[in-house]
Every structure is written in structure tokens, then in C-alpha cells.
Tab-separated table of N, CA and C and ligand atoms in Angstrom:
chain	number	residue	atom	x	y	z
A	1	UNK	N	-9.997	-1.509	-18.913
A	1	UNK	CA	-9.274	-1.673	-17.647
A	1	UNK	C	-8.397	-0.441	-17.408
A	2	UNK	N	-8.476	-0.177	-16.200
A	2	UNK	CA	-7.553	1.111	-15.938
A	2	UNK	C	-6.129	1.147	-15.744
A	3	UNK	N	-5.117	1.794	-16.334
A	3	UNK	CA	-4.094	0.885	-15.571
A	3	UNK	C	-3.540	2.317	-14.707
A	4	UNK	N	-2.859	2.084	-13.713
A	4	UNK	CA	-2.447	2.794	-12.503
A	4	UNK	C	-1.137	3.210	-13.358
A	5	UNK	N	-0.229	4.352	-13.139
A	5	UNK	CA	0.937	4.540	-13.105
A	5	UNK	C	1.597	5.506	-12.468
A	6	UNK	N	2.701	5.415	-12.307
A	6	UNK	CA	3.506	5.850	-10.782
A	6	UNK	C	4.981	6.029	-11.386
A	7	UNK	N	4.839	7.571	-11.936
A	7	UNK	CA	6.551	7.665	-11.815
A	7	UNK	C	6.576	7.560	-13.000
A	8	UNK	N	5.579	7.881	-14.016
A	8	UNK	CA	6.124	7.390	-15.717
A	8	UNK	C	5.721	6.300	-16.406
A	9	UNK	N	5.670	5.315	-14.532
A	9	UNK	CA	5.512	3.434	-15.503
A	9	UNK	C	4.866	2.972	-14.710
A	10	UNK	N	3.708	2.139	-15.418
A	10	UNK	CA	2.558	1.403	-15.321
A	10	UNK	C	2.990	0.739	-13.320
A	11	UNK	N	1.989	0.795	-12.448
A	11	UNK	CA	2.332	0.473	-11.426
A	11	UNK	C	2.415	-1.071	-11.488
A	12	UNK	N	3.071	-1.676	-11.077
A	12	UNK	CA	2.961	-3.278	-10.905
A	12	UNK	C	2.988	-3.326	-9.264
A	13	UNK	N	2.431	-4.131	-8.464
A	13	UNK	CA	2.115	-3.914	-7.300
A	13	UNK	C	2.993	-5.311	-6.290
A	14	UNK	N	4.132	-4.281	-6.243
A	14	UNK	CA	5.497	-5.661	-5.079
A	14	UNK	C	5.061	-6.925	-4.746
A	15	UNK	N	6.213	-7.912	-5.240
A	15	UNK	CA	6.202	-9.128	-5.167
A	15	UNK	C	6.095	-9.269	-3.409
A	16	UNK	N	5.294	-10.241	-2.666
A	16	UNK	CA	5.540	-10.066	-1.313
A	16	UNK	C	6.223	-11.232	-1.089
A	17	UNK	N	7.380	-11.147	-0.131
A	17	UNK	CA	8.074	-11.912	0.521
A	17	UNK	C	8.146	-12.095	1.929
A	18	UNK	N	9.038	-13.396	2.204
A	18	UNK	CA	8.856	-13.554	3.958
A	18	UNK	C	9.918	-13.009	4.859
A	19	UNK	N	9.950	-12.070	5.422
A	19	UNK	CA	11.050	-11.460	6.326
A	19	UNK	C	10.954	-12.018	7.498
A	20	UNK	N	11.816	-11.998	8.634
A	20	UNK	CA	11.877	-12.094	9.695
A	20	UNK	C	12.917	-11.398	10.622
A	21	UNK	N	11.915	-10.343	11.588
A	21	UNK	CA	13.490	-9.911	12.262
A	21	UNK	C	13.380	-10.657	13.553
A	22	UNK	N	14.773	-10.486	13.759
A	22	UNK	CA	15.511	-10.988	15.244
A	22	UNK	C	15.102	-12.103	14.811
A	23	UNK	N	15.911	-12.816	13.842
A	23	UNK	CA	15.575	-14.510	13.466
A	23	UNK	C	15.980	-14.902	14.992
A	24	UNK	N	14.935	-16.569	15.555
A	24	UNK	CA	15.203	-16.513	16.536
A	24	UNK	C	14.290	-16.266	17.561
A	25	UNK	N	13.336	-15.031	17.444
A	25	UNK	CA	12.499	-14.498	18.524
A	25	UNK	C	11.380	-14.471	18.031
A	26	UNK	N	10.204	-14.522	17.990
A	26	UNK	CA	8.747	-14.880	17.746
A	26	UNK	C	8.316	-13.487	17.989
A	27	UNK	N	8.578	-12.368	19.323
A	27	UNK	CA	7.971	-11.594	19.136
A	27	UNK	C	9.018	-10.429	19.176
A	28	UNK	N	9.671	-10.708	18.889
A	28	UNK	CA	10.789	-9.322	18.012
A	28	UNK	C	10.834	-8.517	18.659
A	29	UNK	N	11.193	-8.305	20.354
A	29	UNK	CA	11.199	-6.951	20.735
A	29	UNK	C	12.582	-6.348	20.303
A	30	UNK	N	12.690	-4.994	20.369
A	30	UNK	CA	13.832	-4.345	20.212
A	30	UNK	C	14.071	-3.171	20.941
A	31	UNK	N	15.166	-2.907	21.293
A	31	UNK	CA	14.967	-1.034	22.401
A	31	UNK	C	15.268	-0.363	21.152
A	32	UNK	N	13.860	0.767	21.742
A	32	UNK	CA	14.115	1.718	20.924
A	32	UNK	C	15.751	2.893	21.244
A	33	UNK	N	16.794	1.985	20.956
A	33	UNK	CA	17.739	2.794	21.016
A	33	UNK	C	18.374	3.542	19.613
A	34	UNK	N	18.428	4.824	19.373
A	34	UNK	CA	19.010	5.483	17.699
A	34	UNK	C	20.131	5.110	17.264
A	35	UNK	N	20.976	4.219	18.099
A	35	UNK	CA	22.460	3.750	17.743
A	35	UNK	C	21.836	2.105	17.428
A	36	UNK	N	20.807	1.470	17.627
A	36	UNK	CA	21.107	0.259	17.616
A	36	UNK	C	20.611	-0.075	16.218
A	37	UNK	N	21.241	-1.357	16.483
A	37	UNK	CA	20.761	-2.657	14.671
A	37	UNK	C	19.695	-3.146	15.059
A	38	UNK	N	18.630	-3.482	14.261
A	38	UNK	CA	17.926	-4.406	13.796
A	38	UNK	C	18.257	-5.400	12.697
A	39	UNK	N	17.994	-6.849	13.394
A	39	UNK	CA	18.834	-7.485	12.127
A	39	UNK	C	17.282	-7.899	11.564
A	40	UNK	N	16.791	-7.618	9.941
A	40	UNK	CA	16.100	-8.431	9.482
A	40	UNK	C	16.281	-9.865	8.311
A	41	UNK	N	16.187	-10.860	8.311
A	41	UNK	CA	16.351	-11.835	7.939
A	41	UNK	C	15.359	-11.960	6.163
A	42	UNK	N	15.724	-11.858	5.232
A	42	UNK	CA	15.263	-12.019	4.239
A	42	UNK	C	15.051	-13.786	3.791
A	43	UNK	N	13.865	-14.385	3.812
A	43	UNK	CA	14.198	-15.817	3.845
A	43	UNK	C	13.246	-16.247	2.233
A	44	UNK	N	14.386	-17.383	2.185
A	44	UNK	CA	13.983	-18.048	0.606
A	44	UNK	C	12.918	-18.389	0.327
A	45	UNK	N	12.510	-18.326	-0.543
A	45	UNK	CA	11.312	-19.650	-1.003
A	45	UNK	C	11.924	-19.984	-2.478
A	46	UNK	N	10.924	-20.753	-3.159
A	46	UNK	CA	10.933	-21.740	-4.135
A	46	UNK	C	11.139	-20.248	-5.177
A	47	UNK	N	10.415	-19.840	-4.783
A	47	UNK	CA	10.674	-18.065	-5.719
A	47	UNK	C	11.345	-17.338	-5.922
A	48	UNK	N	12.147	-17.295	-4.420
A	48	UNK	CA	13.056	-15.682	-4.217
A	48	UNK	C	13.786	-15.949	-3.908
A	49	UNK	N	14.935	-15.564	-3.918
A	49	UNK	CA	16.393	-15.937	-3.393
A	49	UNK	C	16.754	-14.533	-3.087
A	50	UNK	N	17.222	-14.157	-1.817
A	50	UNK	CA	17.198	-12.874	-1.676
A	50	UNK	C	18.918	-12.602	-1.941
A	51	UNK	N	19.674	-12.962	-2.337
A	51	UNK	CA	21.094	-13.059	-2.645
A	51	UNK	C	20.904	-12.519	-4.440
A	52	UNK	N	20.073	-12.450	-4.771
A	52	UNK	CA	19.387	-11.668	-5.773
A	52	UNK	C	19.101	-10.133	-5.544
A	53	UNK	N	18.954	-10.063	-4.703
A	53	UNK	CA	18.418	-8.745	-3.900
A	53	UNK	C	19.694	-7.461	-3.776
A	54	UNK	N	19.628	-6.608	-4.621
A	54	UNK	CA	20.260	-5.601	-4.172
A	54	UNK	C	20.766	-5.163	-3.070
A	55	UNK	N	21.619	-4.888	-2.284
A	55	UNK	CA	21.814	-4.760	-0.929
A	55	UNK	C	20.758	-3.294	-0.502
A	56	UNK	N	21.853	-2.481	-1.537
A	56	UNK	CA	21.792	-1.023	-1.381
A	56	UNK	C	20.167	-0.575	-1.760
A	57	UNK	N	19.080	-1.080	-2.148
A	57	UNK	CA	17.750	-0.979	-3.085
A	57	UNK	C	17.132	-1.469	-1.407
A	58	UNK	N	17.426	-1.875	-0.164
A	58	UNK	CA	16.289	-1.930	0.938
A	58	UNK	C	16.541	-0.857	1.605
A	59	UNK	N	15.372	-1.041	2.196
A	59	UNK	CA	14.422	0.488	2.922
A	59	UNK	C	13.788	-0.429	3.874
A	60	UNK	N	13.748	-0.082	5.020
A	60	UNK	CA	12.860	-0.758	6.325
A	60	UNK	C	12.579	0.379	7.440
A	61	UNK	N	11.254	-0.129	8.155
A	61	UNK	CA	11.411	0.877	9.106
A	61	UNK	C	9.672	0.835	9.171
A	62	UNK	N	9.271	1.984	9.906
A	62	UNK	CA	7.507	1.782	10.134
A	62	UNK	C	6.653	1.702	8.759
A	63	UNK	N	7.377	2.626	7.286
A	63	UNK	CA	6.925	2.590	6.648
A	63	UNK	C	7.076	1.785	5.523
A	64	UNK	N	8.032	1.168	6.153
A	64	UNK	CA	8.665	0.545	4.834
A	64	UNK	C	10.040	1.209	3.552
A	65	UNK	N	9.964	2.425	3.770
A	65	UNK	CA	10.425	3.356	2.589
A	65	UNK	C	11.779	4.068	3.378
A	66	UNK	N	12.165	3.934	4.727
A	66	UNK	CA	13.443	4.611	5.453
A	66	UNK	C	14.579	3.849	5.155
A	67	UNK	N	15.449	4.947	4.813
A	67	UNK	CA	16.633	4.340	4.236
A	67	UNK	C	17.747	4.354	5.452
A	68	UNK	N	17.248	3.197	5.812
A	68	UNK	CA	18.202	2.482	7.441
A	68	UNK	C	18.913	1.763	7.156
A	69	UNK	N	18.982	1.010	5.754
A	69	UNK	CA	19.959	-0.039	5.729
A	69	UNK	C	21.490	0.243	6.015
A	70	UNK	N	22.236	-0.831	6.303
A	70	UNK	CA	23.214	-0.740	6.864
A	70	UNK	C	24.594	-1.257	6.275
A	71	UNK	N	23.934	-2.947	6.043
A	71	UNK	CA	24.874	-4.187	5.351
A	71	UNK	C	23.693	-5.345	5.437
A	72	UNK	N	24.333	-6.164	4.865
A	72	UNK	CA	23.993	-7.828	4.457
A	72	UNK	C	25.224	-8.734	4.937
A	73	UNK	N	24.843	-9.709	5.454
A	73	UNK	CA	26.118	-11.097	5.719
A	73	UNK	C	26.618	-11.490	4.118
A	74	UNK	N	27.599	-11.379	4.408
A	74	UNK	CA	28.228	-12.254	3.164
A	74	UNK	C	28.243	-13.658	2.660
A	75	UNK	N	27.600	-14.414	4.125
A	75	UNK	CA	27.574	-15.547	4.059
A	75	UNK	C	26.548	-15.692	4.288
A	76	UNK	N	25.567	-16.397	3.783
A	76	UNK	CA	23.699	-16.747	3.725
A	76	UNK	C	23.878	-18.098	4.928
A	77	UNK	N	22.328	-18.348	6.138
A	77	UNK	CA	22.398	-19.007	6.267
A	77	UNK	C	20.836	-19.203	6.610
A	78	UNK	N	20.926	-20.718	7.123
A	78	UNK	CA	19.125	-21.207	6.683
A	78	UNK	C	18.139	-20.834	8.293
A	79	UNK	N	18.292	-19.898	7.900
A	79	UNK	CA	17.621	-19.019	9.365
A	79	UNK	C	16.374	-20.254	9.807
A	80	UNK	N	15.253	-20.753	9.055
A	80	UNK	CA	13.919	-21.071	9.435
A	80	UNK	C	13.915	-22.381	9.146
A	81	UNK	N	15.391	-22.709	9.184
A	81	UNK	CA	15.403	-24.370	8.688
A	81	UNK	C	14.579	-25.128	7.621
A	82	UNK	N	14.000	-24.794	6.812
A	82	UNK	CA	13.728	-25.329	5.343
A	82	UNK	C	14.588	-25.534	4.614
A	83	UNK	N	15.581	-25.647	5.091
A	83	UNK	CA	16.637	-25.762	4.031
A	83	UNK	C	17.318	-24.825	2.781
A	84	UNK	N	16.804	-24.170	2.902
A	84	UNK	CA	16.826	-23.072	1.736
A	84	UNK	C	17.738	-21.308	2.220
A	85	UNK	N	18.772	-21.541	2.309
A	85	UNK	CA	19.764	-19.855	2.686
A	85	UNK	C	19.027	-18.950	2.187
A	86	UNK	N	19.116	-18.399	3.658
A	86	UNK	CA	18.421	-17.199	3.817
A	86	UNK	C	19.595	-15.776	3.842
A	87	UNK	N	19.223	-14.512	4.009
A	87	UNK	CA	19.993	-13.695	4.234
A	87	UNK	C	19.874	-12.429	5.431
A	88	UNK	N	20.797	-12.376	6.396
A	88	UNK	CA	20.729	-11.642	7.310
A	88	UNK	C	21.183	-10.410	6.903
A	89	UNK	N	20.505	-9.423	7.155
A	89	UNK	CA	20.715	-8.115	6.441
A	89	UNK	C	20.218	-6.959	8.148
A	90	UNK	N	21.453	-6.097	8.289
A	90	UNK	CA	21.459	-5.013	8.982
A	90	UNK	C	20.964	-3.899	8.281
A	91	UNK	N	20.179	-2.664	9.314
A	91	UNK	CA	19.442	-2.170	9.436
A	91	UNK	C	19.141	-0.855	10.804
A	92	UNK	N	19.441	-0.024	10.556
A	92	UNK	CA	19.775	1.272	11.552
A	92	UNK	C	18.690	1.584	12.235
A	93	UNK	N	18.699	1.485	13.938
A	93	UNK	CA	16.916	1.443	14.245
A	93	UNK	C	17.219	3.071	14.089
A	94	UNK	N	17.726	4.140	14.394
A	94	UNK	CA	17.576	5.641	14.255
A	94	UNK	C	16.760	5.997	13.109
A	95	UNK	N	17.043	4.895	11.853
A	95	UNK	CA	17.075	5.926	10.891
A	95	UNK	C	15.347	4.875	10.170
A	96	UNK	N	15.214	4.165	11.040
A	96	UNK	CA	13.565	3.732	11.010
A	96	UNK	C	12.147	3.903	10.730
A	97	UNK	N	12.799	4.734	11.800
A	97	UNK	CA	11.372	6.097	11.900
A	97	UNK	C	10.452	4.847	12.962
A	98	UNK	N	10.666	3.562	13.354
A	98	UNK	CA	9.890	3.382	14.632
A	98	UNK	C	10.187	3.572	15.875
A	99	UNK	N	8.879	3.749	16.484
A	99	UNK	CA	8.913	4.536	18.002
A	99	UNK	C	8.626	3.259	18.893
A	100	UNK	N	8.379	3.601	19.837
A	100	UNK	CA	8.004	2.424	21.057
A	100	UNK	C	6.172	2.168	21.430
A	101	UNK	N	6.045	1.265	21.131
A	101	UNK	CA	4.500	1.049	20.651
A	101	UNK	C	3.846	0.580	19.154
A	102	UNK	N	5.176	0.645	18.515
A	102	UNK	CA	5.001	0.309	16.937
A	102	UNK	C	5.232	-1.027	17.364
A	103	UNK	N	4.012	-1.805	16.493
A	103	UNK	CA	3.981	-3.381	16.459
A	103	UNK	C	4.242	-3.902	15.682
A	104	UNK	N	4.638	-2.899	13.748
A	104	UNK	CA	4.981	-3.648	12.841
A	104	UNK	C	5.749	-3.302	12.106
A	105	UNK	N	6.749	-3.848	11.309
A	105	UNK	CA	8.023	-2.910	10.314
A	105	UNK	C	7.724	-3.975	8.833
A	106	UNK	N	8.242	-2.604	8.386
A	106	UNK	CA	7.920	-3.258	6.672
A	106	UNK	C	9.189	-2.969	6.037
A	107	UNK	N	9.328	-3.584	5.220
A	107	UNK	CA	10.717	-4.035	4.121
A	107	UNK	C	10.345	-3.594	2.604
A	108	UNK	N	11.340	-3.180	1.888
A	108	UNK	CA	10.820	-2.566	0.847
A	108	UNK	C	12.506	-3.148	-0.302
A	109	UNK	N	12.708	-3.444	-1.440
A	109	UNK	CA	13.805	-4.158	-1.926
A	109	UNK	C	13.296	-4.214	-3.699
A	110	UNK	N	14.934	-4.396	-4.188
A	110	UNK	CA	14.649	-4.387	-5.664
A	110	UNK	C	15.428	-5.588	-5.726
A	111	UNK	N	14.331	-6.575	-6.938
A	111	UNK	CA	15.405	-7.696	-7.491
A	111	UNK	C	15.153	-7.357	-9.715
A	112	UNK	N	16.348	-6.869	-9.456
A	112	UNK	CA	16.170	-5.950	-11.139
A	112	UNK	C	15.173	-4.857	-11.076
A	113	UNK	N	14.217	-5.215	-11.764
A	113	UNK	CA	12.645	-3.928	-11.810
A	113	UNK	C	11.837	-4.443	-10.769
A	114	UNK	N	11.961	-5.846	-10.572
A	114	UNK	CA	10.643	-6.588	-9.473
A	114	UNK	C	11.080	-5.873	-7.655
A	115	UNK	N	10.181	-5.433	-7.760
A	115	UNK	CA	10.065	-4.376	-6.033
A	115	UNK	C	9.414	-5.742	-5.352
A	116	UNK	N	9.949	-5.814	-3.998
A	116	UNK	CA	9.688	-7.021	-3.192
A	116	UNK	C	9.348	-6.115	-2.065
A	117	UNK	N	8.346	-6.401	-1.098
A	117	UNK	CA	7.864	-6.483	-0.105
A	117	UNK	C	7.626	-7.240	0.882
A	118	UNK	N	7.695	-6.728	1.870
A	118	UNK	CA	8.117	-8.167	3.173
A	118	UNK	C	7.406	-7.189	4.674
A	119	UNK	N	6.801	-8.126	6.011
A	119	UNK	CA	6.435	-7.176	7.068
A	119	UNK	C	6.337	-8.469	8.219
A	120	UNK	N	6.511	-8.073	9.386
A	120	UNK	CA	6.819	-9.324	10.491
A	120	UNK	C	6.127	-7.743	11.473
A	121	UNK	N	5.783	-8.389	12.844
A	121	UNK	CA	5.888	-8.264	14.064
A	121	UNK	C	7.317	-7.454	14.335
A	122	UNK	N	6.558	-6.679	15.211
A	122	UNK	CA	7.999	-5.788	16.191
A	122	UNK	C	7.435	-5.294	17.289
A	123	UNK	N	8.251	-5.516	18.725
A	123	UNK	CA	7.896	-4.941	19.377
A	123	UNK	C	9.004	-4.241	20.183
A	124	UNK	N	8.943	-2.882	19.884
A	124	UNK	CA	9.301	-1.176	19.791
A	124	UNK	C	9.579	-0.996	21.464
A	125	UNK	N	10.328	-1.334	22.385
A	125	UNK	CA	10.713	-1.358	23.762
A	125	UNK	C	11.032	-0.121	24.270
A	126	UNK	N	10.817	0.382	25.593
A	126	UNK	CA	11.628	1.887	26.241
A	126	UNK	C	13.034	1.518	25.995
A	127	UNK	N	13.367	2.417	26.156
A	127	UNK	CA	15.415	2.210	26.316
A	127	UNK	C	15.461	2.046	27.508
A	128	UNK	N	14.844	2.284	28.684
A	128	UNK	CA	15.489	1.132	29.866
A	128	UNK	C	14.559	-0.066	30.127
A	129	UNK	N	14.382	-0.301	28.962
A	129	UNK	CA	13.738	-1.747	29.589
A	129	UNK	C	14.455	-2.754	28.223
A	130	UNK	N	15.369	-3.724	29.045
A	130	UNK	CA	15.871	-4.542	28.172
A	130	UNK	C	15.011	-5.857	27.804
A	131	UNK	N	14.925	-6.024	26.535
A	131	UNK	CA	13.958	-7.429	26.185
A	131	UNK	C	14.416	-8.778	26.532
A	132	UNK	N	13.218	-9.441	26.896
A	132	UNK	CA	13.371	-11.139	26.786
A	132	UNK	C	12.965	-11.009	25.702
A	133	UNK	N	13.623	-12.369	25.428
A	133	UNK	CA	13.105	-13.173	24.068
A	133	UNK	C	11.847	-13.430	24.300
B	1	CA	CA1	11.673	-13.022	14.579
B	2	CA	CA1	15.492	-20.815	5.021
């Protein structure tokens, strides 16, 4: 068997998790404005508790790997109603790297050595056109 490695150490290939931005909106538009937030929502399962999650270790944006983060709520709440606290975590659209026409953003996060991965819907708006939900 072959094994892959990346950086020194054997690749292990990111735990995937469920994100959601603009908890709330189904199809996530956002203006592409360089000053604005994207809030993405890190949500629980039986697995992950994202309050585990490093703040400073996410990266979001077209590729996943842009270091936009911003902050996290201090206070978790159950975004998708399963019962289970979730975490709202800010996110710099400038520093993204998505444009207007990008349909998808990816999440990138450390819980200890385990790299988590996460990707939702986005839809990438002109700056004068303000979104409906
Ligand atoms: Ca959403
Ligand atoms: Ca939840």
C-alpha cells in the first residue's frame, strides 16, 4: 500500500464536517463587499463539537485555505435545531479570495492534529445589488 505524505507526515485525509453560512438562508447570498463578514456556522454532530475547534487554525474562502478568519461567538447556539450547540464563527469576505459568481466556499480547521473540512453553497452578489434571503 502506498502511503501519501505531505509535509514530513503521512497524509490523513480531513475529517468532513457540516458548515453552514448565513445560518438562516438556504441560498447564502452575500455582496461581494472587501469590508464585509461572512458569518459561517460550524454545526455539531454526535462527532464534532466545534467548541473543540481552534479558533485561530480556520481558513475559509473559495479555496478553503484563506486566512479570513476573524472571531467565534463566545456563546454557542443550536443554529439547525437538533439540539446540539453549534458555533457561529466570523470571517473577512476581502480576505476570501471569492468573487461574484462563486457558488461555493470551503472551511478548513484543526481539532488537535485532526484537520476538519466543511463546504455549503454561496452565492457571491454585485455590490449594488443587495440580497434577499
Ligand atoms: Ca445558510
Ligand atoms: Ca445544532
Amino acid at each position: 500500500m502506498t502511503e501519501l505524505w505531505v509535509d514530513g507526515a503521512p497524509y490523513v485525509p480531513p475529517t468532513p464536517v457540516e458548515i453552514d453560512v448565513k445560518p438562516g438562508s438556504k441560498m447564502n447570498p452575500v455582496v461581494g463587499r472587501p469590508e464585509g463578514v461572512v458569518k459561517v456556522a460550524l454545526l455539531s454532530s454526535p462527532t464534532f463539537d466545534p467548541l473543540t475547534v481552534d479558533g485561530y487554525t480556520l481558513t475559509f474562502g473559495k479555496t478553503g485555505k484563506e486566512s479570513s478568519f476573524l472571531r467565534c461567538d463566545a456563546f454557542p447556539a443550536d443554529f439547525n435545531r437538533d439540539g446540539l450547540d453549534d458555533l457561529l464563527c466570523e470571517f473577512s469576505f476581502g480576505a476570501t479570495g471569492l468573487a461574484v459568481g462563486d457558488t461555493s466556499a470551503k472551511l478548513f480547521g484543526k481539532v488537535g492534529t485532526t484537520t476538519i473540512a466543511g463546504t455549503d453553497v454561496i452565492d457571491v452578489r454585485p455590490m449594488d445589488d443587495e440580497p434577499g434571503e
